[in-house]
Amino acid sequence: MSSFESRQQVDIPFAVPFTHRLRFTTDCLGQDDQVLLSLLEPSGEGPARVQFWVDENLAQPGLCGNGEDLLERIAAFARRHPERITQAGNVQLVPGGEVIKNDIHVLERMLKVFNHHNLDRRSYVVVIGGGAVLDAVGFAAAIAHRGIRLVRLPTTTLGQADSGIGVKNGVNLFRKKNWLGAFAVPWGVVNDETLLSTLSDRDFLCGFSEAVKVSLLKDPAMFAELCRVAPRIQQRDMRVASPMIQASATWHLKHITQGGDPFEMLEARPLDFGHWSAHKLEPMTDFQLRHGEAVAIGLAIDTVYSSLCFGFPRRDASAVLRCLTSLGFELDHPLLTETDVLFQGLEEFRQHLGGRLTLTMLHDIGTPFEVHEVDRERMRRAIAHVRAFARAAGENLAVGH
Ligand SMILES: NC(=O)c1ccc[n+]([C@@H]2O[C@H](COP(=O)([O-])OP(=O)(O)OC[C@H]3O[C@@H](n4cnc5c(N)ncnc54)[C@H](O)[C@@H]3O)[C@@H](O)[C@H]2O)c1
Ligand SMILES: [Zn+2]
């Protein structure tokens, strides 16, 4: 019998080396521009071809870290280095916030622009914006030619502390978060502190729920520090806020590169602690709640649930709720009464990964573990507890405590 006729099974595991390049700067379009430049390798046939994509909320004249116009700063950056980079077309503006992820037509427009300017796999898409813009532009870059090099410059605390570091890109479809998406490792990420200065207070806060999340999963000392400096973070004191963003970014980076499951092939999504309810609350509120705000509520719920069911110390659960509150998060929302709708989020969370439902819960701060079912009655109690805590905290504030 020839080998062609014999039945064969050939399974060969293989690994692909990736490098995740994360940089921290304070002025990457000005004094520190070598940081960005060094990521944009020339193509071999001349300068690197770069297309800039900008969150339109950053593109208003004067709205840039140091009072200058961001579009002008990009143009000046390109003019200073003609031997190193050439711009593929004008800077492209896209809608900021969740709206870019909710409108599938924006995706088509982005692909048309890539095609019109003949971007190829050695071209660079440099995207400057909030997490939503990074997700959507990143997804378009991931599917065009099966992957154009993507350099992210996150401009929100959430982008710098979490999403900008990730390997996930995507948009919302069927009113479900990130239903359409792709894993793709960015070519580089530049966290520039100056870009955060124009954020609204509301959006400035949002990244810190993800910092609390990662500290609860990985780093008790970081959680203690967050509790200590929370009121100063709320005041936007960058001397304490920056190190926390950096610590969060570094933990996310470590998890992705060393955690053994960057593309979520296994059962669990530990970085999505507190997210089953957060991802449901966002569409339930018609995206009135920001991701970071919904995550703060989701963390509070799953922390209290961990305490009710798995012996997570009660005093630590109180510390988590206090920490989130003193950062400035509102932990109550009227739609939390609609627990039946909220619980649909469990099934949606399961479906996103397939297989059994797998949620991360906490035994202790820094000791996460996985569960595969939820006691809905106790989860309702956890939600009620969080709401009662939030109302009491609100009343204390109202009487000036
Ligand atoms: N890919 C991932 O791994 C991952 C992880 C976490 C969250 N996310 C996603 O990130 C999104 C949320 O991102 P976000 O919290 O950054 O909010 P966002 O992108 O919605 O931005 C919030 C608002 O701030 C504006 N903005 C952004 N930067 C600004 C600046 N410097 N100055 C003034 N305005 C600015 C935006 O235009 C928007 O209006 C959600 O869609 C969430 O699902 C993705
Ligand atoms: Zn998140």
mmCIF file of C-alpha atoms and ligand atoms in Angstrom, residues 55-58 60 63 94-101 128-135 152 154-160 162-170 172 177-178 194-200 203 206-207 210 213 252 256 272 275 279 282 287 290-292 295, ligand 1:
data_model
loop_
_atom_site.group_PDB
_atom_site.id
_atom_site.type_symbol
_atom_site.label_atom_id
_atom_site.label_comp_id
_atom_site.label_asym_id
_atom_site.label_seq_id
_atom_site.Cartn_x
_atom_site.Cartn_y
_atom_site.Cartn_z
ATOM 1 C CA ASP A 55 -10.378 60.132 17.016
ATOM 2 C CA GLU A 56 -12.277 63.214 15.849
ATOM 3 C CA ASN A 57 -12.767 64.405 19.404
ATOM 4 C CA LEU A 58 -9.023 64.991 19.538
ATOM 5 C CA GLN A 60 -10.360 70.132 17.360
ATOM 6 C CA LEU A 63 -7.251 70.404 21.806
ATOM 7 C CA VAL A 94 -13.182 58.878 12.661
ATOM 8 C CA PRO A 95 -16.046 59.248 15.147
ATOM 9 C CA GLY A 96 -14.923 58.921 18.747
ATOM 10 C CA GLY A 97 -16.529 56.729 21.380
ATOM 11 C CA GLU A 98 -18.742 53.667 21.064
ATOM 12 C CA VAL A 99 -20.494 55.084 18.007
ATOM 13 C CA ILE A 100 -17.575 53.991 15.816
ATOM 14 C CA LYS A 101 -18.006 50.406 17.020
ATOM 15 C CA ILE A 128 -4.560 57.955 17.961
ATOM 16 C CA GLY A 129 -7.685 57.811 20.059
ATOM 17 C CA GLY A 130 -9.806 56.270 22.772
ATOM 18 C CA GLY A 131 -10.270 52.545 23.250
ATOM 19 C CA ALA A 132 -13.274 52.434 20.937
ATOM 20 C CA VAL A 133 -11.371 53.996 18.048
ATOM 21 C CA LEU A 134 -8.387 51.720 18.697
ATOM 22 C CA ASP A 135 -10.651 48.662 18.630
ATOM 23 C CA ARG A 152 -1.615 52.453 18.778
ATOM 24 C CA PRO A 154 -4.141 55.406 23.255
ATOM 25 C CA THR A 155 -5.505 58.748 24.422
ATOM 26 C CA THR A 156 -7.659 57.584 27.324
ATOM 27 C CA THR A 157 -6.631 56.165 30.666
ATOM 28 C CA LEU A 158 -8.537 53.021 29.766
ATOM 29 C CA GLY A 159 -6.666 52.728 26.488
ATOM 30 C CA GLN A 160 -3.316 53.247 28.180
ATOM 31 C CA ASP A 162 -5.747 48.188 29.398
ATOM 32 C CA SER A 163 -7.248 48.072 25.934
ATOM 33 C CA GLY A 164 -4.363 49.626 24.011
ATOM 34 C CA ILE A 165 -2.061 46.887 25.290
ATOM 35 C CA GLY A 166 -4.395 44.070 24.312
ATOM 36 C CA VAL A 167 -4.352 41.844 21.261
ATOM 37 C CA LYS A 168 -8.082 42.135 20.668
ATOM 38 C CA ASN A 169 -9.696 44.277 18.023
ATOM 39 C CA GLY A 170 -13.325 44.476 17.117
ATOM 40 C CA ASN A 172 -20.140 45.587 18.071
ATOM 41 C CA LYS A 177 -20.151 43.958 22.374
ATOM 42 C CA ASN A 178 -17.177 42.946 20.247
ATOM 43 C CA THR A 194 0.405 64.264 27.610
ATOM 44 C CA LEU A 195 -2.360 62.930 25.391
ATOM 45 C CA LEU A 196 -4.492 62.327 28.495
ATOM 46 C CA SER A 197 -4.589 65.949 29.572
ATOM 47 C CA THR A 198 -7.605 66.899 27.454
ATOM 48 C CA LEU A 199 -9.792 64.027 28.635
ATOM 49 C CA SER A 200 -12.987 64.874 30.452
ATOM 50 C CA ASP A 203 -13.276 59.600 30.898
ATOM 51 C CA CYS A 206 -12.639 55.186 33.432
ATOM 52 C CA GLY A 207 -9.217 53.547 33.122
ATOM 53 C CA GLU A 210 -9.381 48.278 34.921
ATOM 54 C CA LYS A 213 -9.386 44.860 38.284
ATOM 55 C CA HIS A 252 -1.797 43.518 31.164
ATOM 56 C CA ILE A 256 -0.787 38.638 27.493
ATOM 57 C CA ASP A 272 -12.394 39.860 32.027
ATOM 58 C CA HIS A 275 -17.015 41.862 32.770
ATOM 59 C CA HIS A 279 -20.608 43.935 28.910
ATOM 60 C CA GLU A 282 -23.329 48.774 28.355
ATOM 61 C CA PHE A 287 -24.051 52.774 25.877
ATOM 62 C CA ARG A 290 -18.920 53.965 29.622
ATOM 63 C CA HIS A 291 -17.022 50.690 29.578
ATOM 64 C CA GLY A 292 -14.902 51.734 32.565
ATOM 65 C CA VAL A 295 -16.603 47.571 34.771
HETATM 66 N N1 LIG B 1 -9.525 45.564 22.969
HETATM 67 C C1 LIG B 1 -9.549 45.369 24.271
HETATM 68 O O1 LIG B 1 -8.845 44.518 24.803
HETATM 69 C C2 LIG B 1 -10.425 46.223 25.121
HETATM 70 C C3 LIG B 1 -10.278 46.188 26.519
HETATM 71 C C4 LIG B 1 -11.065 47.048 27.287
HETATM 72 C C5 LIG B 1 -11.981 47.890 26.676
HETATM 73 N N2 LIG B 1 -12.094 47.887 25.311
HETATM 74 C C6 LIG B 1 -13.043 48.779 24.650
HETATM 75 O O2 LIG B 1 -12.610 50.129 24.772
HETATM 76 C C7 LIG B 1 -13.772 50.980 24.605
HETATM 77 C C8 LIG B 1 -13.769 52.079 25.644
HETATM 78 O O3 LIG B 1 -12.634 52.863 25.472
HETATM 79 P P1 LIG B 1 -12.375 54.211 26.295
HETATM 80 O O4 LIG B 1 -12.748 54.019 27.712
HETATM 81 O O5 LIG B 1 -11.005 54.588 25.938
HETATM 82 O O6 LIG B 1 -13.474 55.222 25.777
HETATM 83 P P2 LIG B 1 -13.827 55.806 24.337
HETATM 84 O O7 LIG B 1 -12.909 55.358 23.287
HETATM 85 O O8 LIG B 1 -15.277 55.519 24.184
HETATM 86 O O9 LIG B 1 -13.585 57.370 24.569
HETATM 87 C C9 LIG B 1 -14.417 58.125 25.416
HETATM 88 C C10 LIG B 1 -14.618 59.536 24.842
HETATM 89 O O10 LIG B 1 -13.435 60.316 25.001
HETATM 90 C C11 LIG B 1 -13.038 60.871 23.741
HETATM 91 N N3 LIG B 1 -11.587 61.016 23.845
HETATM 92 C C12 LIG B 1 -10.646 60.055 23.724
HETATM 93 N N4 LIG B 1 -9.449 60.550 24.038
HETATM 94 C C13 LIG B 1 -9.612 61.860 24.345
HETATM 95 C C14 LIG B 1 -8.733 62.910 24.777
HETATM 96 N N5 LIG B 1 -7.441 62.680 25.014
HETATM 97 N N6 LIG B 1 -9.253 64.141 24.974
HETATM 98 C C15 LIG B 1 -10.581 64.368 24.805
HETATM 99 N N7 LIG B 1 -11.458 63.421 24.434
HETATM 100 C C16 LIG B 1 -10.984 62.168 24.213
HETATM 101 C C17 LIG B 1 -13.558 59.892 22.737
HETATM 102 O O11 LIG B 1 -13.719 60.478 21.479
HETATM 103 C C18 LIG B 1 -14.908 59.519 23.361
HETATM 104 O O12 LIG B 1 -15.856 60.496 23.093
HETATM 105 C C19 LIG B 1 -14.978 50.071 24.727
HETATM 106 O O13 LIG B 1 -15.522 49.864 23.441
HETATM 107 C C20 LIG B 1 -14.403 48.766 25.267
HETATM 108 O O14 LIG B 1 -15.161 47.660 24.877
HETATM 109 C C21 LIG B 1 -11.340 47.077 24.534
#
